[in-house]
Short mmCIF file of C-alpha atoms in Angstrom, two decimals:
data_model
loop_
_atom_site.label_atom_id
_atom_site.label_comp_id
_atom_site.label_asym_id
_atom_site.label_seq_id
_atom_site.Cartn_x
_atom_site.Cartn_y
_atom_site.Cartn_z
CA MET K 1 -11.08 26.08 -27.60
CA LYS K 2 -14.25 27.32 -27.42
CA LYS K 3 -15.06 30.52 -25.71
CA LEU K 4 -15.76 30.00 -22.55
CA ILE K 5 -19.58 31.12 -22.40
CA ASN K 6 -20.00 28.43 -25.26
CA ARG K 7 -18.82 25.81 -22.80
CA HIS K 8 -21.55 23.56 -21.32
CA PRO K 9 -21.03 20.98 -18.72
CA GLY K 10 -21.98 17.35 -19.49
CA ILE K 11 -24.68 15.38 -17.00
CA VAL K 12 -21.73 13.94 -14.76
CA SER K 13 -19.94 17.28 -14.86
CA ARG K 14 -22.65 19.31 -13.62
CA TRP K 15 -23.57 17.09 -11.11
CA ALA K 16 -19.88 17.01 -9.90
CA LEU K 17 -19.71 20.81 -10.01
CA GLY K 18 -22.91 21.04 -8.59
CA LEU K 19 -21.84 18.92 -5.17
CA LEU K 20 -18.70 20.50 -4.92
CA PRO K 21 -19.27 23.67 -3.05
CA PHE K 22 -21.52 21.53 -0.73
CA LEU K 23 -18.42 19.34 -0.05
CA LEU K 24 -16.09 22.20 0.44
CA ILE K 25 -18.30 23.55 2.85
CA ALA K 26 -18.33 19.94 4.73
CA VAL K 27 -14.81 19.79 4.61
CA ILE K 28 -14.22 23.25 5.87
CA TYR K 29 -16.47 23.44 8.64
CA THR K 30 -15.15 19.60 10.05
CA ALA K 31 -11.80 21.07 9.90
CA ALA K 32 -12.42 23.84 11.72
CA SER K 33 -14.70 21.94 14.31
CA THR K 34 -11.81 19.87 14.84
CA ALA K 35 -9.37 22.26 15.55
CA ARG K 36 -11.71 24.42 18.01
CA LEU K 37 -12.51 20.96 19.71
CA GLU K 38 -8.83 19.75 20.11
CA GLU K 39 -8.22 23.22 22.34
CA ASN K 40 -11.19 23.02 24.44
CA PRO K 41 -12.94 19.87 24.08
CA ASN K 42 -15.94 21.85 25.58
CA ASP K 43 -16.47 24.06 22.49
CA LYS K 44 -19.95 24.72 21.61
CA LEU K 45 -19.78 26.98 18.80
CA LEU K 46 -18.40 24.57 16.32
CA PRO K 47 -20.30 20.73 17.43
CA SER K 48 -18.66 17.83 15.74
CA ALA K 49 -20.93 15.83 13.18
CA SER K 50 -21.31 12.86 16.30
CA ALA K 51 -22.51 15.56 18.55
CA MET K 52 -24.90 16.82 16.27
CA ALA K 53 -26.31 13.56 15.43
CA ASP K 54 -26.48 12.49 18.97
CA ALA K 55 -28.75 15.86 20.04
CA MET K 56 -30.91 15.11 16.70
CA HIS K 57 -31.21 11.83 17.78
CA ARG K 58 -32.18 12.91 21.59
CA MET K 59 -34.61 15.04 19.98
CA ALA K 60 -36.07 13.16 17.43
CA PHE K 61 -36.05 9.74 18.96
CA GLU K 62 -36.58 9.92 22.77
CA PRO K 63 -39.36 11.57 24.58
CA SER K 64 -38.69 14.74 26.08
CA LYS K 65 -38.20 14.44 29.99
CA ARG K 66 -40.66 17.51 30.34
CA THR K 67 -43.52 16.85 28.35
CA GLY K 68 -43.15 13.19 26.87
CA ASP K 69 -43.12 14.40 23.45
CA TYR K 70 -40.84 13.51 20.81
CA VAL K 71 -39.50 17.19 19.86
CA LEU K 72 -38.50 17.22 16.80
CA TRP K 73 -41.62 15.69 15.26
CA THR K 74 -44.18 18.13 17.39
CA ASP K 75 -41.74 21.11 16.40
CA THR K 76 -42.14 20.33 12.71
CA ALA K 77 -45.86 19.66 12.90
CA ALA K 78 -46.75 22.89 14.85
CA SER K 79 -44.70 24.66 12.23
CA LEU K 80 -45.67 23.02 9.37
CA GLN K 81 -49.14 23.75 10.32
CA ARG K 82 -48.82 27.09 10.52
CA LEU K 83 -47.06 27.59 7.63
CA ALA K 84 -50.08 25.28 5.86
CA ILE K 85 -52.94 27.35 7.11
CA GLY K 86 -50.88 31.06 6.42
CA VAL K 87 -49.70 29.94 2.96
CA GLY K 88 -53.07 28.31 2.26
CA LEU K 89 -55.25 31.15 3.25
CA ALA K 90 -53.01 33.81 1.49
CA ALA K 91 -53.23 31.46 -2.29
CA LEU K 92 -57.14 31.34 -1.80
CA VAL K 93 -57.06 35.21 -0.84
CA GLY K 94 -54.56 35.88 -3.64
CA LEU K 95 -56.63 34.13 -6.28
CA VAL K 96 -60.15 35.65 -5.43
CA PHE K 97 -58.74 39.04 -5.52
CA GLY K 98 -55.86 38.54 -8.20
CA ILE K 99 -58.61 37.61 -10.52
CA ALA K 100 -61.08 39.90 -9.57
CA ASN K 101 -58.62 42.81 -9.89
CA GLY K 102 -56.97 41.50 -12.94
CA ALA K 103 -59.92 40.83 -15.17
CA ILE K 104 -62.28 43.29 -13.97
CA PRO K 105 -61.80 47.04 -14.43
CA LEU K 106 -64.39 48.28 -11.92
CA PHE K 107 -63.08 46.14 -9.21
CA ARG K 108 -59.20 46.85 -10.46
CA ALA K 109 -60.45 50.82 -9.53
CA GLY K 110 -61.76 50.22 -6.25
CA LEU K 111 -59.24 47.83 -4.54
CA SER K 112 -55.88 48.19 -6.57
CA PRO K 113 -54.82 51.76 -4.32
CA LEU K 114 -55.83 49.65 -0.94
CA ILE K 115 -53.68 47.23 -1.98
CA THR K 116 -50.65 48.32 -3.10
CA GLY K 117 -50.75 50.45 0.35
CA ILE K 118 -51.07 47.55 2.22
CA SER K 119 -48.28 46.02 0.64
CA LEU K 120 -45.68 48.55 1.74
CA VAL K 121 -46.50 48.45 5.31
CA PRO K 122 -43.82 46.35 6.65
CA PRO K 123 -45.11 43.31 7.92
CA MET K 124 -42.98 42.60 10.65
CA ALA K 125 -43.90 45.87 12.05
CA MET K 126 -47.55 44.90 12.16
CA LEU K 127 -46.21 42.06 14.38
CA PRO K 128 -46.90 44.07 17.96
CA ILE K 129 -50.57 44.70 16.47
CA LEU K 130 -51.62 41.35 15.82
CA PHE K 131 -50.26 40.00 19.07
CA ILE K 132 -52.04 42.40 20.81
CA ALA K 133 -55.27 41.75 18.63
CA PHE K 134 -55.76 37.88 18.16
CA GLY K 135 -53.21 37.18 21.32
CA LEU K 136 -50.43 35.04 21.48
CA GLU K 137 -52.29 31.77 20.22
CA GLU K 138 -52.20 30.17 16.80
CA LEU K 139 -53.82 32.92 15.24
CA ALA K 140 -51.43 35.68 15.57
CA LYS K 141 -49.07 33.72 13.77
CA VAL K 142 -50.98 32.56 10.78
CA MET K 143 -52.17 36.05 10.57
CA LEU K 144 -48.39 37.29 10.24
CA ILE K 145 -47.63 34.84 7.37
CA PHE K 146 -51.19 35.50 5.84
CA ILE K 147 -50.47 39.38 6.08
CA GLY K 148 -46.76 39.48 4.79
CA ILE K 149 -47.10 37.30 1.76
CA THR K 150 -50.68 38.05 0.70
CA PRO K 151 -50.41 41.54 -0.84
CA PHE K 152 -47.59 40.26 -2.98
CA LEU K 153 -49.76 37.09 -3.96
CA ILE K 154 -52.69 39.53 -4.78
CA ARG K 155 -50.30 41.93 -7.10
CA ASP K 156 -48.43 39.29 -8.78
CA LEU K 157 -51.68 37.30 -9.83
CA GLN K 158 -53.38 40.72 -11.05
CA GLN K 159 -50.48 41.31 -13.52
CA ARG K 160 -50.59 37.58 -14.68
CA THR K 161 -54.25 38.09 -15.25
CA GLU K 162 -53.46 41.23 -17.19
CA GLU K 163 -51.34 39.64 -19.23
CA ILE K 164 -53.99 37.20 -20.49
CA PRO K 165 -53.86 38.40 -24.21
CA GLU K 166 -56.49 40.35 -25.16
CA GLU K 167 -56.97 38.18 -28.27
CA GLN K 168 -58.05 35.22 -25.96
CA ILE K 169 -60.58 37.60 -23.79
CA ILE K 170 -62.24 38.86 -26.90
CA LYS K 171 -62.35 34.90 -28.63
CA MET K 172 -64.27 33.74 -24.96
CA GLN K 173 -66.78 36.54 -25.78
CA THR K 174 -67.15 35.45 -29.70
CA LEU K 175 -67.93 32.09 -28.61
CA GLY K 176 -70.87 33.38 -26.49
CA ALA K 177 -68.95 33.79 -22.81
CA ASN K 178 -70.58 36.00 -19.86
CA THR K 179 -67.92 37.47 -17.99
CA TRP K 180 -68.03 34.71 -14.99
CA GLN K 181 -67.63 32.19 -17.66
CA ILE K 182 -64.41 34.16 -18.93
CA ILE K 183 -63.38 33.36 -15.46
CA VAL K 184 -64.02 30.09 -14.87
CA ARG K 185 -63.21 28.70 -18.57
CA LEU K 186 -60.03 31.17 -19.23
CA VAL K 187 -58.80 33.24 -16.30
CA TRP K 188 -59.15 30.71 -13.26
CA PRO K 189 -57.58 27.84 -15.15
CA GLN K 190 -54.58 29.78 -16.63
CA ILE K 191 -53.69 31.60 -13.43
CA MET K 192 -53.54 28.22 -11.68
CA PRO K 193 -50.03 27.31 -12.41
CA ARG K 194 -49.14 31.15 -11.94
CA LEU K 195 -50.47 30.81 -8.80
CA ILE K 196 -48.20 28.03 -7.62
CA ALA K 197 -45.37 29.95 -9.05
CA ALA K 198 -46.14 32.36 -7.20
CA VAL K 199 -46.97 30.48 -3.89
CA ARG K 200 -42.98 29.05 -4.49
CA LEU K 201 -41.57 32.53 -4.60
CA SER K 202 -43.49 33.39 -1.21
CA LEU K 203 -42.45 30.41 0.45
CA GLY K 204 -39.54 31.94 1.50
CA SER K 205 -41.00 34.76 3.03
CA ALA K 206 -43.44 32.74 4.58
CA TRP K 207 -40.72 30.75 6.62
CA LEU K 208 -39.31 33.80 7.62
CA PHE K 209 -42.58 35.52 9.19
CA LEU K 210 -43.23 31.98 10.72
CA ILE K 211 -39.71 31.46 12.38
CA ALA K 212 -40.14 35.48 13.59
CA ALA K 213 -43.61 34.64 14.97
CA GLU K 214 -42.22 31.65 16.94
CA ALA K 215 -39.22 32.98 17.97
CA ILE K 216 -41.33 35.65 19.80
CA ALA K 217 -44.56 34.03 21.39
CA ALA K 218 -44.48 30.04 21.03
CA THR K 219 -44.34 27.21 22.81
CA ASP K 220 -43.28 24.64 20.23
CA GLY K 221 -42.42 24.84 16.60
CA LEU K 222 -39.23 24.96 14.78
CA GLY K 223 -38.85 28.73 15.32
CA TYR K 224 -39.39 28.21 18.97
CA ARG K 225 -36.87 25.45 19.47
CA ILE K 226 -34.02 27.06 18.14
CA PHE K 227 -34.55 30.18 19.51
CA LEU K 228 -35.21 28.47 23.13
CA VAL K 229 -31.84 26.90 23.41
CA ARG K 230 -29.75 29.54 21.83
CA ARG K 231 -30.01 30.24 25.37
CA TYR K 232 -27.53 27.45 26.11
CA LEU K 233 -25.20 27.96 22.84
CA ALA K 234 -26.68 24.51 21.82
CA MET K 235 -25.14 24.91 18.50
CA ASP K 236 -25.65 21.00 17.91
CA VAL K 237 -29.30 21.34 17.92
CA ILE K 238 -29.26 24.71 16.29
CA LEU K 239 -27.33 23.52 13.16
CA PRO K 240 -29.46 20.60 12.53
CA TYR K 241 -32.80 22.28 12.98
CA VAL K 242 -31.57 24.84 10.51
CA VAL K 243 -30.48 21.91 7.77
CA TRP K 244 -34.01 20.32 8.78
CA ILE K 245 -35.68 23.71 7.72
CA THR K 246 -34.21 24.02 4.53
CA LEU K 247 -34.86 20.36 3.96
CA LEU K 248 -38.44 20.94 4.40
CA ALA K 249 -38.23 24.10 2.55
CA PHE K 250 -36.67 22.46 -0.48
CA VAL K 251 -39.26 19.54 -0.66
CA ILE K 252 -42.20 21.72 -0.40
CA ASP K 253 -40.63 23.57 -3.48
CA LEU K 254 -39.94 20.44 -5.19
CA VAL K 255 -43.36 18.78 -4.64
CA LEU K 256 -45.04 22.12 -5.78
CA ARG K 257 -42.93 22.32 -8.94
CA ARG K 258 -43.65 18.60 -10.12
CA TYR K 259 -47.30 18.96 -9.21
CA SER K 260 -47.15 21.91 -11.59
CA ALA K 261 -45.64 20.30 -14.20
CA TRP K 262 -48.07 17.30 -14.40
CA ARG K 263 -51.12 19.47 -13.88
CA TYR K 264 -50.72 21.76 -15.98
CA PRO K 265 -48.29 20.36 -19.04
CA TRP K 266 -49.37 23.17 -21.45
CA PHE K 267 -47.94 25.72 -19.37
CA HIS K 268 -44.82 24.15 -19.02
CA GLY K 269 -44.68 23.10 -22.03
CA ARG K 270 -44.96 26.62 -23.26
CA THR K 271 -42.44 28.08 -21.18
CA ALA K 272 -39.94 25.05 -21.61
CA MET S 1 -80.68 40.91 -47.53
CA ALA S 2 -77.94 43.10 -46.67
CA THR S 3 -75.98 42.07 -43.56
CA LEU S 4 -73.56 44.72 -42.95
CA GLU S 5 -73.67 48.53 -43.93
CA LEU S 6 -71.45 51.28 -43.43
CA LYS S 7 -73.17 54.62 -44.05
CA SER S 8 -70.39 57.51 -44.40
CA LEU S 9 -68.45 56.07 -41.34
CA TRP S 10 -65.44 57.78 -39.35
CA LYS S 11 -63.23 56.63 -37.34
CA GLU S 12 -60.78 59.52 -35.60
CA TYR S 13 -58.23 59.56 -32.58
CA GLY S 14 -57.81 62.85 -31.81
CA ASP S 15 -56.85 65.00 -34.61
CA ASP S 16 -55.75 61.70 -36.52
CA VAL S 17 -58.23 60.56 -38.63
CA VAL S 18 -57.88 56.76 -39.49
CA LEU S 19 -60.96 56.03 -41.82
CA GLU S 20 -63.08 59.01 -43.42
CA ARG S 21 -66.25 58.33 -45.28
CA LEU S 22 -66.74 54.94 -45.72
CA ASN S 23 -70.16 53.26 -47.28
CA ALA S 24 -70.39 49.93 -48.55
CA THR S 25 -73.26 47.32 -48.44
CA VAL S 26 -72.25 43.67 -47.79
CA GLU S 27 -74.67 40.97 -48.49
CA THR S 28 -74.99 37.48 -46.79
CA GLY S 29 -72.49 35.13 -48.13
CA GLU S 30 -70.20 37.40 -49.28
CA PHE S 31 -66.04 37.07 -48.87
CA VAL S 32 -64.57 40.39 -48.41
CA THR S 33 -60.95 40.59 -48.55
CA ILE S 34 -59.39 43.82 -46.98
CA VAL S 35 -56.14 44.95 -48.25
CA GLY S 36 -53.99 48.21 -47.80
CA ALA S 37 -50.52 49.60 -46.24
CA SER S 38 -50.28 49.49 -42.67
CA GLY S 39 -51.62 52.29 -40.67
CA CYS S 40 -54.54 52.32 -43.65
CA GLY S 41 -57.10 51.63 -40.84
CA LYS S 42 -58.07 48.01 -41.57
CA THR S 43 -57.35 46.66 -38.04
CA THR S 44 -59.65 49.65 -36.93
CA PHE S 45 -62.31 48.84 -39.24
CA LEU S 46 -62.06 45.15 -37.68
CA LYS S 47 -62.19 45.91 -34.61
CA MET S 48 -65.22 48.28 -34.97
CA LEU S 49 -66.86 45.41 -36.76
CA LEU S 50 -65.79 43.22 -33.65
CA GLY S 51 -67.15 45.96 -31.00
CA THR S 52 -64.15 46.67 -29.64
CA GLU S 53 -64.08 50.20 -31.24
CA SER S 54 -66.75 52.25 -32.32
CA PRO S 55 -66.93 54.32 -34.88
CA THR S 56 -66.91 58.27 -34.27
CA ARG S 57 -69.33 59.42 -36.65
CA GLY S 58 -71.55 57.11 -39.05
CA GLU S 59 -73.28 54.01 -38.72
CA LEU S 60 -72.16 50.50 -39.26
CA LEU S 61 -75.27 48.26 -39.16
CA LEU S 62 -75.73 44.56 -38.86
CA ASP S 63 -78.85 43.19 -40.19
CA GLY S 64 -80.32 46.85 -40.07
CA LYS S 65 -79.26 47.68 -36.08
CA PRO S 66 -76.11 49.17 -35.19
CA ILE S 67 -73.32 46.51 -34.39
CA PRO S 68 -73.15 45.53 -30.91
CA ASP S 69 -70.70 47.69 -29.06
CA GLU S 70 -68.61 44.09 -27.50
CA PRO S 71 -67.66 41.42 -29.09
CA ASP S 72 -70.52 38.40 -28.95
CA GLU S 73 -71.60 35.07 -30.85
CA THR S 74 -72.77 36.94 -33.99
CA ARG S 75 -69.46 37.65 -35.21
CA GLY S 76 -66.56 34.88 -34.98
CA ILE S 77 -63.01 35.60 -34.90
CA VAL S 78 -59.69 34.18 -35.72
CA PHE S 79 -56.51 36.15 -35.29
CA GLN S 80 -52.79 36.08 -36.20
CA ARG S 81 -51.84 34.23 -32.69
CA TYR S 82 -53.55 33.69 -29.40
CA SER S 83 -56.61 32.61 -31.10
CA VAL S 84 -57.02 29.14 -29.38
CA LEU S 85 -56.91 28.43 -25.63
CA PRO S 86 -53.46 27.13 -24.64
CA HIS S 87 -54.66 25.20 -21.35
CA LEU S 88 -57.54 23.09 -23.58
CA THR S 89 -56.94 20.38 -25.63
CA ALA S 90 -57.92 20.56 -29.37
CA GLU S 91 -61.20 18.86 -28.95
CA ARG S 92 -61.94 21.14 -25.96
CA ASN S 93 -60.92 24.01 -27.55
CA VAL S 94 -63.85 23.26 -30.27
CA MET S 95 -66.43 21.96 -27.59
CA LEU S 96 -65.88 25.24 -25.64
CA ALA S 97 -68.58 27.25 -27.60
CA GLY S 98 -71.28 24.52 -26.91
CA GLU S 99 -70.32 24.32 -23.54
CA LEU S 100 -70.31 27.54 -22.44
CA GLU S 101 -74.24 27.81 -24.03
CA SER S 102 -75.60 24.93 -22.22
CA SER S 103 -74.05 25.45 -18.97
CA ARG S 104 -74.39 29.29 -18.03
CA PHE S 105 -72.63 28.73 -14.76
CA LEU S 106 -70.08 26.02 -14.38
CA GLY S 107 -69.35 26.38 -18.06
CA HIS S 108 -68.94 22.86 -18.06
CA THR S 109 -70.96 19.75 -19.15
CA PHE S 110 -70.94 16.32 -18.38
CA GLY S 111 -72.93 12.93 -19.03
CA ARG S 112 -74.98 12.66 -22.00
CA MET S 113 -74.64 16.71 -23.30
CA ARG S 114 -71.04 15.97 -23.17
CA LEU S 115 -70.80 13.39 -25.41
CA ALA S 116 -72.91 14.93 -27.59
CA LEU S 117 -70.91 18.18 -27.84
CA ARG S 118 -67.86 15.82 -27.90
CA ASN S 119 -69.23 14.19 -31.33
CA GLU S 120 -69.71 17.56 -32.80
CA ALA S 121 -66.22 18.43 -32.13
CA ARG S 122 -64.83 15.67 -33.46
CA GLN S 123 -66.70 15.88 -36.71
CA MET S 124 -65.58 19.57 -37.02
CA LEU S 125 -61.88 18.53 -36.26
CA GLU S 126 -62.27 15.85 -39.19
CA ASP S 127 -63.74 18.75 -41.45
CA VAL S 128 -60.64 21.11 -40.71
CA GLY S 129 -58.06 17.99 -41.02
CA LEU S 130 -57.47 17.79 -37.46
CA GLY S 131 -58.81 14.37 -36.84
CA HIS S 132 -55.43 13.02 -35.62
CA ALA S 133 -54.56 16.14 -33.05
CA MET S 134 -57.70 15.82 -30.94
CA HIS S 135 -55.87 15.42 -27.51
CA LYS S 136 -53.59 17.68 -28.43
CA TYR S 137 -52.36 21.04 -26.80
CA PRO S 138 -52.26 24.21 -29.00
CA HIS S 139 -48.61 24.21 -28.07
CA GLU S 140 -47.80 20.99 -29.25
CA LEU S 141 -49.24 21.84 -32.95
CA SER S 142 -48.00 23.61 -35.92
CA GLY S 143 -48.77 27.46 -36.71
CA GLY S 144 -50.81 25.94 -39.60
CA MET S 145 -52.70 23.57 -37.35
CA GLN S 146 -53.43 26.36 -34.79
CA GLN S 147 -55.20 28.32 -37.55
CA ARG S 148 -57.04 25.05 -38.55
CA LEU S 149 -58.18 24.53 -34.75
CA ALA S 150 -59.03 28.72 -34.21
CA ILE S 151 -61.34 28.51 -37.83
CA ALA S 152 -62.87 25.68 -36.40
CA GLN S 153 -63.59 26.87 -32.76
CA ALA S 154 -64.88 29.49 -34.45
CA LEU S 155 -67.21 27.89 -36.71
CA MET S 156 -69.09 26.23 -33.66
CA LYS S 157 -70.53 29.05 -33.07
CA LYS S 158 -71.89 29.62 -36.54
CA PRO S 159 -71.46 33.36 -36.66
CA ARG S 160 -73.29 35.97 -38.85
CA ILE S 161 -69.71 36.84 -39.65
CA LEU S 162 -66.81 35.65 -39.74
CA LEU S 163 -63.86 37.95 -39.24
CA LEU S 164 -60.32 37.14 -40.21
CA ASP S 165 -57.20 38.83 -39.34
CA GLU S 166 -54.44 38.58 -40.80
CA PRO S 167 -54.74 34.80 -39.84
CA PHE S 168 -52.14 33.25 -42.29
CA GLY S 169 -49.42 35.65 -42.33
CA ALA S 170 -47.51 33.86 -40.36
CA LEU S 171 -47.40 30.41 -42.06
CA ASP S 172 -45.22 29.01 -44.86
CA PRO S 173 -46.47 29.41 -48.31
CA GLY S 174 -47.17 25.91 -48.88
CA ILE S 175 -49.22 25.81 -45.55
CA ARG S 176 -50.96 28.65 -46.72
CA ARG S 177 -52.26 27.54 -50.00
CA ASP S 178 -53.92 24.36 -48.04
CA MET S 179 -55.42 27.02 -45.54
CA HIS S 180 -56.94 28.85 -48.62
CA LYS S 181 -58.37 25.91 -49.73
CA LEU S 182 -59.72 24.78 -46.09
CA VAL S 183 -61.27 28.64 -45.64
CA LEU S 184 -62.70 28.56 -48.91
CA LYS S 185 -64.32 24.74 -48.61
CA LEU S 186 -66.26 25.82 -45.42
CA TRP S 187 -67.31 28.94 -46.70
CA ARG S 188 -68.88 27.74 -49.67
CA GLU S 189 -70.82 24.60 -47.34
CA GLN S 190 -71.57 27.18 -44.51
CA ASN S 191 -72.54 29.73 -46.87
CA LEU S 192 -70.64 32.12 -44.43
CA THR S 193 -70.22 36.15 -44.37
CA VAL S 194 -66.15 36.54 -44.03
CA PHE S 195 -64.00 39.26 -44.05
CA MET S 196 -60.74 38.67 -44.68
CA ILE S 197 -57.89 40.91 -43.45
CA THR S 198 -54.19 40.13 -45.31
CA HIS S 199 -51.27 42.01 -46.10
CA ASP S 200 -50.70 39.54 -49.29
CA LEU S 201 -51.98 41.48 -51.85
CA GLU S 202 -52.20 38.29 -54.21
CA GLU S 203 -53.96 36.11 -51.64
CA GLY S 204 -56.96 39.05 -51.84
CA PHE S 205 -56.61 38.91 -55.82
CA PHE S 206 -58.21 34.99 -55.67
CA LEU S 207 -59.45 34.40 -52.34
CA GLY S 208 -63.18 35.29 -52.30
CA THR S 209 -65.67 37.44 -53.91
CA ARG S 210 -65.16 40.83 -53.22
CA LEU S 211 -61.97 43.01 -52.78
CA TRP S 212 -61.56 46.07 -50.78
CA VAL S 213 -58.35 47.93 -50.81
CA PHE S 214 -58.21 50.72 -48.08
CA ASP S 215 -55.87 53.65 -49.09
CA LYS S 216 -55.58 57.42 -48.12
CA ASP S 217 -56.76 59.38 -51.35
CA ARG S 218 -55.05 62.08 -50.64
CA LEU S 219 -52.19 62.09 -48.64
CA ASP S 220 -50.24 64.80 -46.84
CA PRO S 221 -46.57 63.68 -46.70
CA GLN S 222 -46.08 66.43 -43.63
CA ALA S 223 -49.20 65.47 -42.19
CA PRO S 224 -50.13 61.54 -43.05
CA GLY S 225 -52.79 61.84 -39.57
CA ALA S 226 -54.31 64.78 -41.83
CA TYR S 227 -56.93 62.63 -44.29
CA GLY S 228 -58.35 58.99 -43.13
CA ALA S 229 -58.17 56.33 -45.69
CA ARG S 230 -61.07 54.90 -47.95
CA ILE S 231 -61.83 52.26 -49.51
CA THR S 232 -59.82 53.08 -53.12
CA TYR S 233 -60.94 49.87 -54.70
CA ASP S 234 -64.36 47.31 -54.43
CA LEU S 235 -63.57 45.14 -56.75
CA PRO S 236 -65.45 41.59 -57.83
CA VAL S 237 -62.97 39.03 -57.70
CA GLY S 238 -62.32 37.18 -60.65
CA ARG S 239 -63.28 40.11 -63.39
CA ASP S 240 -59.98 41.36 -62.41
CA ASP S 241 -56.66 41.65 -64.57
CA ALA S 242 -52.92 41.49 -63.89
CA HIS S 243 -52.76 45.28 -65.11
CA THR S 244 -55.48 46.51 -61.74
CA LEU S 245 -52.99 44.25 -59.59
CA ASP S 246 -50.14 46.18 -60.46
CA SER S 247 -51.66 49.45 -60.09
CA ILE S 248 -53.20 48.58 -56.81
CA ALA S 249 -50.15 47.39 -55.65
CA ASP S 250 -48.01 50.33 -57.02
CA ARG S 251 -50.43 52.42 -54.98
CA VAL S 252 -50.22 50.45 -51.82
CA ASP S 253 -46.67 50.24 -51.58
CA SER S 254 -46.44 54.36 -52.14
CA THR S 255 -48.67 54.82 -49.14
CA ALA S 256 -46.94 52.58 -46.89
CA ARG S 257 -43.56 53.95 -47.54
CA ALA S 258 -45.36 57.78 -47.02
CA LEU S 259 -46.88 56.13 -43.81
CA ASN S 260 -44.22 54.23 -42.34
CA ASP S 261 -41.20 56.01 -43.20
#
């Protein structure tokens, strides 16, 4: 018998082992929920699967009595839009400043201390300032995501840029490249897949900031909804919403990963 | 005409003397192989040729003028590793020099210009034996193929001097022999001036026209940095014998032990 560290699961057992914890959680939840509902059919804490399905059907496919919207979809669209604008802006600024800081020592000398300082400010502490400065509209929520993840993106991309082997930068110069050409032909293309990797890492925080901002001041959005229905202990809405948010996060991550592997085969071929 | 002149060239880092009083002249078309123990300043000398390090004292002249103090297209380079750009296919790597020259802002070419560059690149890739691997990325190529590609890429720019920094150090012996043939062929055809650094003394003995041995003439075992290395042998290749090889090997080995213990 091989040592435990040398035993690897096959394809079937890997899937089975991977799904097992999910199944276990589902079974435990169902058992607990059934037990509670037997005692008190009006229990709100652990709603049954059918109650959650009903609630989601109401949220997704029946127009809201108050506004006539299909709530789940308007919430999803509102949240995704904020997330996309916030993360997109952060990625753009991260890319520009990360490359400039990483590739040009004079730039780095001027900006790096400032960015290090800003990155130490807890973004949530900035939230009141943002609400005061930008009002309670979309801008403040987008700005929270932006301020929350941009310093990380800049610092990460700066480091990745500095990690480009010196040999390649010398090589470009011996081929006649000027600074701008070194950036557009060497640094930028090599940093793009690393930008995607950094964005994937920062999406977790981006969701955190989005939901926090929506919970405090919004009229729609996934975060707004779960904090709204919390007042009625509506676990039958909150739990599926959380699962839905998780699913969205998973799909976004998957799409980014697949895109990167397809678009930058040299990057993934090398790290594999 | 002298391409490169060294006039009492010194390099020190603080109290550490790396190179002292180097004097030599290299003509166009020479192939200089540099050997020596690690720590004897071979790489420092190469960096001075490249322009990433500058001499502490003395002069290093290219065509009568001080060598530029940053890398540029007058000097091509092939390193032991990381010489080609991993995000470009072989063909695009070789086209790069031309693209950079004809498009100062974008660094990309289109249309007829691109087609012309592509044809040149293909010709060059055929010359170095990579005709079949044009569309492969460097990570898909073996070590020897990557070095062929690096040489092809550097030669597209037709540099005044080609610098080779232990280019074949990481290759298998058989592949290394093929690479020697390739380098000699390109050197003859294109009348290149080549500086090659190598660890392998025998490689230095039959490749090229001239062998330089960097070694410390005076060596204080208690303070290895007190005296710098000099060119202790400057031999025309082909007119030496096994005895010289043995005595150089002995000296280089003893310096290596003293420096790297």
